XYZ file of C-alpha atoms in Angstrom:
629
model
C 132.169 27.009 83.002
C 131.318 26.457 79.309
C 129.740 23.045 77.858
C 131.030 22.511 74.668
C 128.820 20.860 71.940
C 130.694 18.323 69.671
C 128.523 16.753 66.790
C 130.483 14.661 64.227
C 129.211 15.521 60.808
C 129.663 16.720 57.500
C 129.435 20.221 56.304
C 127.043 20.567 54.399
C 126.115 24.246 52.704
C 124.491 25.417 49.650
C 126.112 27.406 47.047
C 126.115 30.970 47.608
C 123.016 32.538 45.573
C 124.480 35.158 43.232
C 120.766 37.041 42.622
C 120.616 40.581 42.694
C 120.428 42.838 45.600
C 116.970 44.553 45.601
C 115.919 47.737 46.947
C 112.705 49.208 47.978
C 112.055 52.753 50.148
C 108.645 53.190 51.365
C 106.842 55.248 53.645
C 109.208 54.793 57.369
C 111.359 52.421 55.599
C 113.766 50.602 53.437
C 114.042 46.909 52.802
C 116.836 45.238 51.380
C 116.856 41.550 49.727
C 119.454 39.619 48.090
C 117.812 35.821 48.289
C 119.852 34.972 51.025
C 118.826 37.537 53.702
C 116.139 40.315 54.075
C 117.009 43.763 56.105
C 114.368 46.549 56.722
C 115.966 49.629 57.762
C 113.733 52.058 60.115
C 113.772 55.507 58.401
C 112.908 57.205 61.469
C 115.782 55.436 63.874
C 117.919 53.961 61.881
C 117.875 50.735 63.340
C 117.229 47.959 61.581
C 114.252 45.997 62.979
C 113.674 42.605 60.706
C 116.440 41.002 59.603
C 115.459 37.548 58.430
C 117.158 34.390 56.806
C 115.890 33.208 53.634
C 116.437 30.676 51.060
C 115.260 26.967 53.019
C 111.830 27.301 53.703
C 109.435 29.795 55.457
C 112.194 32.764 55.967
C 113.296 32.546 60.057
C 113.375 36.052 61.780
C 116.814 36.256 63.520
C 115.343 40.187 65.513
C 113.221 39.514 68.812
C 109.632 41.052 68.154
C 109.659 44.889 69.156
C 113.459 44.991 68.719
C 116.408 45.990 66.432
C 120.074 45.894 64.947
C 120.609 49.265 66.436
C 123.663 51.693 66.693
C 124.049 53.265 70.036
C 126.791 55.189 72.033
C 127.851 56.907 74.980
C 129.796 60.730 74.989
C 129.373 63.210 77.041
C 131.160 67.016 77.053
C 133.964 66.720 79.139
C 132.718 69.992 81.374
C 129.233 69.017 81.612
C 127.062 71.865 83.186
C 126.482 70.472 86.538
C 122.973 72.520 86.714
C 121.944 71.030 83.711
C 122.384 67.355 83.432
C 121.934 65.150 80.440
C 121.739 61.060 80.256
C 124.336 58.791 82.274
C 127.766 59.052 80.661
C 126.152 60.787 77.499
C 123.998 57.726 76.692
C 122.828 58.052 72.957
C 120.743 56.666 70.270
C 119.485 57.930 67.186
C 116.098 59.050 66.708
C 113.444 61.309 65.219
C 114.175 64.859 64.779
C 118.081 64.769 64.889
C 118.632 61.732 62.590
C 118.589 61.359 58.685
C 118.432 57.720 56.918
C 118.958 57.585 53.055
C 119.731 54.543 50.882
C 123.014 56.190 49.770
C 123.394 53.251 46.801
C 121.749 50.781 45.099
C 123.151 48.669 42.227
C 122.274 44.940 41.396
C 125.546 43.788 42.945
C 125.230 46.138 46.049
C 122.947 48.514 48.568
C 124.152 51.086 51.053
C 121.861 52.461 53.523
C 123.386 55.737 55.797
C 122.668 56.685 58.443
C 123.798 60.509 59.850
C 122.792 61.658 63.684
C 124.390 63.851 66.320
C 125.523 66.234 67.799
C 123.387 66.836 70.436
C 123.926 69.211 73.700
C 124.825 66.068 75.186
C 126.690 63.565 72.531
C 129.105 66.263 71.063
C 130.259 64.119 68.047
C 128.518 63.643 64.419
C 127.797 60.350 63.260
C 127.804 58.482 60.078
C 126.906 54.797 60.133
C 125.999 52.253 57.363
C 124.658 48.834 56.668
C 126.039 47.126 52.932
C 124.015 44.538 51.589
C 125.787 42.509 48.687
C 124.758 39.901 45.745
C 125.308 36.463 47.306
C 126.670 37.523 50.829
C 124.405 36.005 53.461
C 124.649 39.060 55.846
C 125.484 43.015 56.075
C 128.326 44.917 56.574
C 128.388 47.852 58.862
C 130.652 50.399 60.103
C 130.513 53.889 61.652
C 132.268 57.323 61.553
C 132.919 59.442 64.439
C 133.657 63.212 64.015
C 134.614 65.830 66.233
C 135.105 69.709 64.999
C 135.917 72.982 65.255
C 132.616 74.024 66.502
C 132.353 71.069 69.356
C 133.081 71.739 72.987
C 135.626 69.080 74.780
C 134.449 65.704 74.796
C 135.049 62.243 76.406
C 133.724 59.539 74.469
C 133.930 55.993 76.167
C 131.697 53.635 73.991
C 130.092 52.764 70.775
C 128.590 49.858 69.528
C 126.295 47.810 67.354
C 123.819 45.507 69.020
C 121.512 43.118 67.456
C 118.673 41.971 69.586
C 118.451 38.217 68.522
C 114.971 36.215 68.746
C 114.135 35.652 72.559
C 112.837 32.083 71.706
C 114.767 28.908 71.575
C 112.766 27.834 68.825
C 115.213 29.958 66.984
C 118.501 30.695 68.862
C 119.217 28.213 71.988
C 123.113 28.644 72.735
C 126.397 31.142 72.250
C 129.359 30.602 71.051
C 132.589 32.395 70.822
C 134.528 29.749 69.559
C 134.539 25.985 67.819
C 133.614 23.821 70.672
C 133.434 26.984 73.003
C 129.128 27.159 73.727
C 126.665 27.283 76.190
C 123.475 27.240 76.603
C 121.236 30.025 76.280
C 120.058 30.549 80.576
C 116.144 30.927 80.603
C 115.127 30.611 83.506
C 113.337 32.963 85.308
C 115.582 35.815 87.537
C 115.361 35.776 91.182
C 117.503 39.006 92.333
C 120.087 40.853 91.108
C 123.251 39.880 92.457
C 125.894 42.400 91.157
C 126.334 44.515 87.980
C 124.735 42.844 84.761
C 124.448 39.546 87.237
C 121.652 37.751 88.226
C 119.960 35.110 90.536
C 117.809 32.257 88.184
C 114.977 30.120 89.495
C 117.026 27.034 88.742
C 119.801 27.869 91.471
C 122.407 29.128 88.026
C 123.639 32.627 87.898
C 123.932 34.442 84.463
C 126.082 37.494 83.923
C 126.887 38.879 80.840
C 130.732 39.079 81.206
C 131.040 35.383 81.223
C 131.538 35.722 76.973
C 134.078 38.252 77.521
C 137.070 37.568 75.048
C 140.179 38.943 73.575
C 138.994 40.478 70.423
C 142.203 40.054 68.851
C 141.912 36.525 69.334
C 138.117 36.349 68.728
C 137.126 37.329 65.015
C 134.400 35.448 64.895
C 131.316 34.804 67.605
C 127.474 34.276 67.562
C 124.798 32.836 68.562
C 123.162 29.673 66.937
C 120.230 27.264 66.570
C 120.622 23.844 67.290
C 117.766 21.658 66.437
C 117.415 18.002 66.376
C 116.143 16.719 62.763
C 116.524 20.797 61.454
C 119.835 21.470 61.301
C 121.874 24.447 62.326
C 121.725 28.112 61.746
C 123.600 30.738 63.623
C 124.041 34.863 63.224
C 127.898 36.116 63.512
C 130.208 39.107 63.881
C 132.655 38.766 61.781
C 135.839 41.052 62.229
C 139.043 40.802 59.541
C 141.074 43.124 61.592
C 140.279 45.310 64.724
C 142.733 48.151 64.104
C 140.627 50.320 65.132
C 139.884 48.689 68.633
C 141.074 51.393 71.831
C 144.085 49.264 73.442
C 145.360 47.180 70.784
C 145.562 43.012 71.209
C 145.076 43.082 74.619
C 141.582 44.308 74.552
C 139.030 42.404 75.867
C 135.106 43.235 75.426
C 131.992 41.745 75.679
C 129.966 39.286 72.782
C 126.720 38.354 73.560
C 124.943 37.761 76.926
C 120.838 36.916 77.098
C 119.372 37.285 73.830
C 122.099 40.730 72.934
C 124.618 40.032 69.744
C 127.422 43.013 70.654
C 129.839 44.535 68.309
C 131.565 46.573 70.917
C 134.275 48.582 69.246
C 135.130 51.255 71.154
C 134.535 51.223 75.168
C 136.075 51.122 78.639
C 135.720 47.729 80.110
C 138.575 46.021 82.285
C 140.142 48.986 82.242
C 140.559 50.651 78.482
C 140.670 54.389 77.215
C 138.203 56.838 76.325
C 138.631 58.745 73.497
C 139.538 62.768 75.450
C 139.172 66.003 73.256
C 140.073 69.152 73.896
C 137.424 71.882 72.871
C 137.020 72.892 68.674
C 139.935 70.080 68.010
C 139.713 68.238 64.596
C 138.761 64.557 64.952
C 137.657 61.469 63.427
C 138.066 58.197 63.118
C 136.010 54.482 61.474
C 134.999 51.657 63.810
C 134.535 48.755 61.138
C 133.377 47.313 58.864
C 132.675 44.152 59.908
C 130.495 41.313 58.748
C 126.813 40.795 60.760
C 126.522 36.861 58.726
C 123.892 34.577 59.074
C 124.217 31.223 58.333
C 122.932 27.172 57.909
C 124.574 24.007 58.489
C 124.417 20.654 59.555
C 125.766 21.310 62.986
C 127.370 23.870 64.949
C 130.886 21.988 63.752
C 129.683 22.855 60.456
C 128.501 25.945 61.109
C 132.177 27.192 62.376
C 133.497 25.454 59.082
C 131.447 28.030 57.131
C 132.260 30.912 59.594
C 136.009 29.967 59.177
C 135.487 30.051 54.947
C 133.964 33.622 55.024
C 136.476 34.932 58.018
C 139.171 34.055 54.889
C 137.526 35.978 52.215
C 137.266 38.827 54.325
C 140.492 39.444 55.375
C 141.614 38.223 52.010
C 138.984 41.493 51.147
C 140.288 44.095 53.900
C 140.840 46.828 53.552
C 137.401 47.253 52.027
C 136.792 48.941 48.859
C 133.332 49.146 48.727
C 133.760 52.173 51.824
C 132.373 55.236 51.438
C 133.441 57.661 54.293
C 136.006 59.505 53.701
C 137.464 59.264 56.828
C 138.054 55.524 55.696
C 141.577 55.025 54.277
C 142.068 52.446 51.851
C 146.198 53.170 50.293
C 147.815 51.986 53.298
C 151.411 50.677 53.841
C 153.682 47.952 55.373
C 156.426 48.056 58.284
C 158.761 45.385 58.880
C 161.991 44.369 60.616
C 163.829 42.712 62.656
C 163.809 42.493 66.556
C 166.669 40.918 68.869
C 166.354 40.064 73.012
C 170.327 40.626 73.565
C 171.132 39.222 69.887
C 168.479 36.229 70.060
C 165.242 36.416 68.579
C 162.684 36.750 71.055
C 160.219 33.890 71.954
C 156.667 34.809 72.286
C 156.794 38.458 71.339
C 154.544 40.902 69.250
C 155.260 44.101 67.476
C 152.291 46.959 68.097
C 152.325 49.807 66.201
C 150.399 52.470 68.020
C 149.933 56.251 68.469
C 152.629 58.474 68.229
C 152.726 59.342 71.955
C 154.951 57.181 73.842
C 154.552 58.496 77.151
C 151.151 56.852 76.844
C 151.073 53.050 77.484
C 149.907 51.679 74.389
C 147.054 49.609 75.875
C 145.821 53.036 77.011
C 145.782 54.418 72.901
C 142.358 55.176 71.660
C 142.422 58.522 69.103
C 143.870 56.514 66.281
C 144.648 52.943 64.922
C 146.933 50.070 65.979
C 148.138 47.024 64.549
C 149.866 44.501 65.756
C 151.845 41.063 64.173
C 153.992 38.112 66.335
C 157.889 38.311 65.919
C 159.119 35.265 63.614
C 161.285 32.578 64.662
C 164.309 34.303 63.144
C 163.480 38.100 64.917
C 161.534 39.213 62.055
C 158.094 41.040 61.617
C 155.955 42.577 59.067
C 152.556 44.888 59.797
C 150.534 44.945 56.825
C 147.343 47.809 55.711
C 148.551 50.209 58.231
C 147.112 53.865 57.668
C 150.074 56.394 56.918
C 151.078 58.424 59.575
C 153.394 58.788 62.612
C 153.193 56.095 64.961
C 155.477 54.487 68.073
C 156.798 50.707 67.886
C 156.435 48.446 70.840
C 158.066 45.231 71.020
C 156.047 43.437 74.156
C 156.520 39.662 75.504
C 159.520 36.949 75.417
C 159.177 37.240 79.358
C 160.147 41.045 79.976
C 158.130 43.268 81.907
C 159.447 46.405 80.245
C 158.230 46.528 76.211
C 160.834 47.668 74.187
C 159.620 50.786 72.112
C 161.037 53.092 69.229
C 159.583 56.445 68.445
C 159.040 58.216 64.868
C 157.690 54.893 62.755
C 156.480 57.175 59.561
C 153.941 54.696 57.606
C 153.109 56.027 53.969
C 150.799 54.620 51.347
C 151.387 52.234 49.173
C 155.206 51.901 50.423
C 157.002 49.359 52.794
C 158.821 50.616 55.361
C 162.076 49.098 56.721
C 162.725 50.149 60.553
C 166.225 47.475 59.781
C 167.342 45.965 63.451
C 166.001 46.461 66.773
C 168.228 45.945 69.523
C 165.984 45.484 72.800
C 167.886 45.260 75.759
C 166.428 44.026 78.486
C 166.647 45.678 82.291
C 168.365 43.587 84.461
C 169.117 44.041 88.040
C 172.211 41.286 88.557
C 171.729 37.626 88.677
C 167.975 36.049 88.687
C 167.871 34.114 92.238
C 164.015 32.840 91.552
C 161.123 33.950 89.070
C 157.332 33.405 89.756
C 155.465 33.541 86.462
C 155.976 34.861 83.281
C 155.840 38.691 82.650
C 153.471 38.455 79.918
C 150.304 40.725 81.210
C 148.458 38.253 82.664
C 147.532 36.010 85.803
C 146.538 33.258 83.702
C 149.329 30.674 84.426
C 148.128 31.029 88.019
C 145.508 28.402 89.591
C 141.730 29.564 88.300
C 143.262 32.069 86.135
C 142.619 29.959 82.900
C 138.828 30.138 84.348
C 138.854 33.599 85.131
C 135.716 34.379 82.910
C 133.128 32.015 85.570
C 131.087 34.199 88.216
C 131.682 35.331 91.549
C 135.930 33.789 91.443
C 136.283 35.113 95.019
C 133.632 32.718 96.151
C 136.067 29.783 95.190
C 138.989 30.811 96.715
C 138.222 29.831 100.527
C 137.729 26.322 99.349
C 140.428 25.912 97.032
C 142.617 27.708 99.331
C 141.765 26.972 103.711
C 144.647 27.821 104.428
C 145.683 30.555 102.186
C 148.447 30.621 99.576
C 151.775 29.320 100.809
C 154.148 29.174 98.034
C 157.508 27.801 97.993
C 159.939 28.486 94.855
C 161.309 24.965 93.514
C 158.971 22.794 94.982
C 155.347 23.474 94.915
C 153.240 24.555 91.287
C 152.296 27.631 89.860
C 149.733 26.450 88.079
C 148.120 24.990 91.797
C 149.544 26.167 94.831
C 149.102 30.317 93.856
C 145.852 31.551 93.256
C 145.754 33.674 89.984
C 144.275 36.881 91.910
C 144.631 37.683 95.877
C 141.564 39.217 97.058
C 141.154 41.272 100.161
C 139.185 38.793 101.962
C 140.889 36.006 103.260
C 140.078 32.214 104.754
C 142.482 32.406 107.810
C 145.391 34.492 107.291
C 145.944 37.735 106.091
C 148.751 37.375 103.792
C 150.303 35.104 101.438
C 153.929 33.759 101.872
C 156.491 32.904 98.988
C 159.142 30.711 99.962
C 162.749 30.140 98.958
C 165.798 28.737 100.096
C 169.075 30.295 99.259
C 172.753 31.435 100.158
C 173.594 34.338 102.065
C 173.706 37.460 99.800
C 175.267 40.658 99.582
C 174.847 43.765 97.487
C 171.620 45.385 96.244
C 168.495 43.699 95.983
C 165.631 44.161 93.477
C 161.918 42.607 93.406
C 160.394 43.123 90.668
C 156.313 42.788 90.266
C 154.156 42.541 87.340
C 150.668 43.624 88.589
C 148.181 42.449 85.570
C 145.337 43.672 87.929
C 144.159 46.084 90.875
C 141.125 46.840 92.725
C 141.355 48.819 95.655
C 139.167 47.438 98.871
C 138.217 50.727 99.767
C 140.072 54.050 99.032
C 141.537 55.020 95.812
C 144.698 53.197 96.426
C 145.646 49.235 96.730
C 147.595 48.806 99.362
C 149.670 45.368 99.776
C 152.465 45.255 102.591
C 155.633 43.489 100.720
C 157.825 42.318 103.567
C 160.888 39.664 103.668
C 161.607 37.870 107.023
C 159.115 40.348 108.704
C 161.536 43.234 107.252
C 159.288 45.771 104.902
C 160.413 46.238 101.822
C 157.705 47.844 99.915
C 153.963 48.520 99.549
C 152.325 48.259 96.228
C 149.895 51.464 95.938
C 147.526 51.491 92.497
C 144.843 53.144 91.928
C 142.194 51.168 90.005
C 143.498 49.283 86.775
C 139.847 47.940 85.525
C 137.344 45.622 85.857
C 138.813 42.157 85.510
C 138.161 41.226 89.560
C 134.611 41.343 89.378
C 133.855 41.126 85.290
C 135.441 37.845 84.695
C 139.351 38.442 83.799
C 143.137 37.498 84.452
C 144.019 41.077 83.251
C 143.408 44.411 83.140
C 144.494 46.716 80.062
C 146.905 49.356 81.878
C 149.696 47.097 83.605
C 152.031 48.508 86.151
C 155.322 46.959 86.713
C 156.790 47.669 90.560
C 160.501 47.189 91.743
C 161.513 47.838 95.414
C 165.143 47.603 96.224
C 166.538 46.845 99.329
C 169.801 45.321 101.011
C 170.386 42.039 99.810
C 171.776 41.546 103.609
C 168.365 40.608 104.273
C 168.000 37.658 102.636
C 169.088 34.985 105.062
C 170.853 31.648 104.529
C 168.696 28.816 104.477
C 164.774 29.375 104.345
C 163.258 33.030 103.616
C 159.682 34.337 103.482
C 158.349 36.161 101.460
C 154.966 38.125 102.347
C 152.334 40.081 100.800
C 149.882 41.561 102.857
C 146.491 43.325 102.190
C 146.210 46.440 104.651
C 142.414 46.253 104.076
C 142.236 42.621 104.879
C 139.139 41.001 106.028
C 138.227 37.497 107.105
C 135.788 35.873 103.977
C 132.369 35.713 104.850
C 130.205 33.492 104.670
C 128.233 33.120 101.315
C 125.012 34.669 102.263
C 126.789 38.005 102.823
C 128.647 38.719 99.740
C 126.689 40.191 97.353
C 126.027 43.171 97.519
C 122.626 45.206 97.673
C 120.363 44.977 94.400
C 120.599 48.892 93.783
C 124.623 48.088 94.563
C 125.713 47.166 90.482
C 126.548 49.459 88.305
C 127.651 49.345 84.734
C 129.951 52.814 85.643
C 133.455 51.305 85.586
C 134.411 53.827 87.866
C 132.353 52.195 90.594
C 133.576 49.643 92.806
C 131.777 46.480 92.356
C 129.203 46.612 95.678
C 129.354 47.765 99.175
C 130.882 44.258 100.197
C 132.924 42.955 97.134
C 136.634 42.090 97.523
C 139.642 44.313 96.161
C 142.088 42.121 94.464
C 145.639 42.648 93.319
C 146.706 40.008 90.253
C 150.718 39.012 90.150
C 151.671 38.328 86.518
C 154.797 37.463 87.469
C 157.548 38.396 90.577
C 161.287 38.085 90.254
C 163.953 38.505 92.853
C 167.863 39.899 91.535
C 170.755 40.518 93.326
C 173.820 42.379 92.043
C-alpha cells in the first residue's frame, strides 16, 4: 500500500538561472556546469558518476558514493553458440576498450556529451547515447540510438535503460514518488531473506520488492525520488518523459520506476509480458529511445515540488519533438492523422486510437521495431495523432467495452502534412442478444476486488482471507467490485472452482461465452488450463501459454490479451438458476503462509521463468459475456 504525504504550502521556487553552460575535459573526464546542476561524465565508461544540485548552499550530491547515471542493456544473437556462452540474456555495459566518450558540443547555451559502444560478440547492436546540458535547465537530457546492420548476425534485444543510482542516505533522498500524493517511504531496514524475484524479507517484519512502483508509462510522465526534510525544504530528482512513442507496446505498457536507492528510465524491455525487438541476420535497423528530461529540483514541499515537475512536464512537450537532437536516426518533420471513429454510428465512449507498426497480424501491444502513438476518441467520434514519424503504419481503435479493437491497414504518415483517414465505421462482433456481462472488456482486471491494489506484494496471500469460501458470484445481485476477486489463482481456500450465477428463461439457439483474459500464468506446464462448465455440462477449457508477469510482479494486466469464445447449445441453459464454473485443472488447496515462498536461489529476473517452485498460476477475467442468438 502507498502512504501518501500531503503538506499544505506554497510553492515556492527561484527563478531559473540563465548562466552559461560550462565545459571542461580533463584527464578520464568531462564536467559540465550550468549554475543549477553539475555533471561529470566518466571518459572511460561513459557513465556519469557526480551529478550534484547547486545554487542553495553547499551543492547536495544526488549519485550514491562509488556509483553512476549509467546506460546499460541486454541483447544477445538470436543463435547463440551454445559451446561458447556469453552474459545472461546478453547483459551489457559500456566500458574500456570498446567504448568512445567525446563532448560532441559545447556552446554557452548548450553541451552534448556522446557516447558510442558496441557491438560486441555478444551485444550485436551499435550504440550511440548522449547527455544535453542546457543554460538554465536544472537537469540533462538523454537519449540513445540503437543500430543494427548489414554486417550483424540475428539478434533479440529485450531491454535498455538508463539508471541513476541515487544517494543511499536519507539525509538526502528518504521517499518515491510516482505521482502527486502517490509516495512512500524509502524501506531501510536491514534484509532478512530473499523471498521471490527482486523481493525481500526486512528486519522490521515489511517486505520490499521493486515492482511495487510499477506504472503505466503512458500515464506516468513524470516520477522520482525526493527529500523531505523538516525546517530544509524539499528537493527531488525526476524522469521526465513528453511522449513515449518509442516505448515497445504502446499505452498499455507498464515498467518499472525506482525501487531501493535505483532511479529507472526503462524504455525498451519485456516485463508483464512485452516484445523484444527480433532481427533477422545483416537486416537494416535502428531506432531512438528518448530524450527525456533527468531534472532535479527544490521546493517547499513535495506538493510543491510536483507543482514545479508539472511546469517543466509543459515546456517539454510544448518542446517535443526536440530540436536540439543530433542522431540522425532522430526524426524531427513529422506529421498528423486524424478522423473520425463510430461504434455502430455512435461515437464510442472510452476509446483510443493507436497508430502502430504496419503489421497487423501482430497485436499491437506486441509492436516493438518502430514507433506508436496513441490519442483518446472525442466526444463527437473524432481523433487527431500529432508528431508521428512518416511511414506506413496500422490504425487500432481499442476500448468503448469491445473485446475485438477495430483496426485499418495502410495509414501512410508524411512530414509536415495532415492526414485525413475520413470515417471509421467499427462494427462490433455480436453473437445475438447480451443475456448478462461481467466486467468491462477494457484489458484489465482492475474493476475486480484487489485489482485497483494489484501493485502490493505477495496478492495471492490475501485471497484466502478475503475469500474462505471462494468466489461465488451471482449476476444481478452481488458486486463486481467485492464479491470476484480480480485474479483466480491456482491455489484455492476450500473449493476448487469459482461459480457465476444467473437466473434466466429457457433458451434456444446457439450460445456464445465470450472471455477477456487480461492475464495467464500457467501452474505448471506451458499451458493454463481452466475447465469452463455450465450446470456440470463442459463447455470449454481456456489453454494459454504464458501472457507475462503481472501475477507475481504486481499487475491487473498483462500486455498480449487473448479474447476466448466457446459456443455451445443454448439448450443448456436451464430455466430458473444456472451455474456457471471455472475450474483450475492444476488446483491445489492454499497453504499455509510459511510454505509459499519459494527457495532463495528460486527468483529470477528471466521473465520466462515461473515465479518459484511453489508460486500460484493465475488466470485474470477482464470481462465475460454470455449471447444467445
Amino acid at each position: 500500500m502507498r502512504t501518501s504525504l500531503f503538506i499544505a504550502t506554497t510553492l515556492v521556487l527561484a527563478a531559473p538561472a540563465c548562466a552559461e553552460v560550462r565545459t571542461s575535459t580533463e584527464a578520464g573526464h568531462i564536467t559540465l556546469d550550468n549554475g543549477l546542476v553539475r555533471a561529470v561524465v566518466d571518459t572511460g565508461s561513459g557513465a556519469v558518476t557526480s551529478f550534484q544540485q547547486l545554487g542553495a548552499g553547499a551543492p547536495v550530491e544526488l549519485i550514491a558514493k562509488g556509483q553512476s547515471l549509467y546506460w546499460d542493456s541486454n541483447a544477445e544473437p538470436t543463435h547463440p553458440d551454445p559451446a561458447h556462452p556469453g552474459p545472461k540474456k546478453g547483459y551489457y555495459r559500456p566500458g574500456p576498450g570498446n567504448t568512445t566518450v567525446r563532448l560532441a558540443s559545447a556552446t554557452p547555451g548548450q553541451a552534448d556529451v556522446e557516447v558510442d559502444t558496441g557491438p560486441t560478440e555478444f551485444y550485436p547492436f551499435r550504440v550511440e547515447y548522449h547527455f544535453i546540458m542546457q543554460d538554465g535547465l536544472s537537469g540533462l537530457y538523454a537519449y540513445t540510438a540503437l543500430r543494427h546492420g548489414p554486417d550483424l548476425p540475428a539478434a533479440t534485444l529485450y531491454q535498455t535503460r538508463f539508471v541513476f543510482r541515487t544517494a543511499a542516505d536519507d539525509a538526502v533522498f528518504n521517499y518515491w514518488t510516482v505521482g502527486r500524493g502517490k509516495t512512500i517511504r524509502i524501506p531501510r531496514s536491514g534484509v532478512v531473506s530473499k523471498v521471490t524475484d527482486a523481493t525481500y524479507l526486512l528486519q522490521d517484519g515489511t517486505v520490499k520488492t521493486k515492482y511495487l512502483n510499477s506504472v503505466y508509462f503512458a500515464k506516468t510522465p513524470a516520477y522520482g525520488t525526493i527529500g523531505v526534510h523538516d525546517g530544509d525544504g524539499s528537493h527531488g530528482i525526476f524522469m521526465i518523459e513528453p511522449f513515449g512513442d518509442y516505448h515497445n507496446g504502446g499505452p498499455s505498457r507498464q515498467g518499472q520506476t525506482v525501487h531501493d536507492d535505483v532511479l529507472l528510465r526503462v524504455v525498451q524491455d519485456t516485463h508483464f509480458g512485452s516484445s523484444p525487438v527480433v532481427l533477422e541476420a545483416g537486416e537494416t535497423w535502428s531506432k531512438v529511445y528518448g530524450p527525456f528530461l533527468i531534472y532535479a529540483n527544490r521546493a517547499r514541499d513535495p506538493n510543491a515540488l510536483w507543482d514545479d515537475v508539472d511546469r517543466q512536464l509543459a515546456a517539454e512537450q510544448a518542446k517535443w519533438p526536440y530540436g536540439f537532437v543530433t542522431a540522425p536516426d532522430y526524426v524531427k518533420a513529422r506529421g498528423t492523422v486524424t478522423g473520425k471513429v463510430l461504434l455502430n454510428g455512435v461515437a464510442p465512449k472510452a476509446a483510443q486510437v493507436i497508430l502502430s507498426d504496419p503489421d497487423a497480424h501482430v497485436a499491437w501491444t506486441a509492436q516493438a521495431r518502430g514507433y506508436n502513438y496513441w490519442a483518446p476518441v472525442q466526444a463527437d467520434g473524432s481523433f487527431a495523432l500529432t508528431n508521428v514519424v512518416p511511414g506506413q503504419y496500422t490504425l487500432y481503435v481499442d476500448g468503448a467495452d469491445q473485446p475485438n479493437d477495430f483496426a485499418q491497414s495502410g495509414v501512410t504518415v508524411t512530414a509536415g502534412k495532415a492526414q485525413d483517414v475520413g470515417q471509421l465505421a467499427w462494427t462490433p462482433e455480436t453473437h445475438g442478444k447480451t443475456l448478462w456481462q461481467l466486467g468491462t472488456f477494457d484489458r484489465t482486471a482492475g474493476e475486480f476486488r484487489e485489482g485497483d491494489d494489484a501493485r502490493g506484494y505477495q496478492m495471492f496471500a490475501r485471497y484466502p482471507q478475503t475469500f474462505p469460501d471462494d468466489v461465488d458470484f451471482t449476476i444481478g445481485k452481488s458486486n463486481p467490485a467485492k464479491d470476484w476477486n480480480y485474479a483466480q489463482w491456482s491455489w484455492y481456500a476450500k473449493n476448487p472452482e469459482w461459480h457465476l450465477r444467473f437466473a434466466s428463461a429457457g433458451q434456444k439457439g446457439q450460445a456464445t461465452l465470450t472471455i477477456g483474459i487480461a492475464s495467464a500464468q500457467p501452474a505448471k506446464g506451458r499451458l493454463t488450463h481452466v475447465h469452463v462448465a455450465l450446470n456440470g455440462h463442459e463447455v470449454g477449457v481456456i489453454e494459454l501459454p504464458k501472457t507475462g508477469t503481472a501475477g507475481y510482479r504486481g499487475g491487473n494486466q498483462d500486455s498480449p490479451y487473448n479474447v476466448v469464445t466457446f459456443t455451445f447449445d443454448a439448450a443448456l441453459i436451464k430455466t430458473g438458476a444456472n451455474d456457471l464454473t471455472f475450474r483450475h485443472d492444476d488446483a491445489q488447496p492454499f497453504p499455509p503462509p510459511e510454505t509459499y515462498a519459494p527457495a532463495a536461489n528460486a527468483g529470477s529476473e528471466d521473465d520466462d521463468a515461473p515465479p518459484g517452485v511453489k508460486g500460484p498460476g493465475q488466470v485474470m477475467y477482464d470481462a465475460i459475456k454470455l449471447e444467445v442468438q
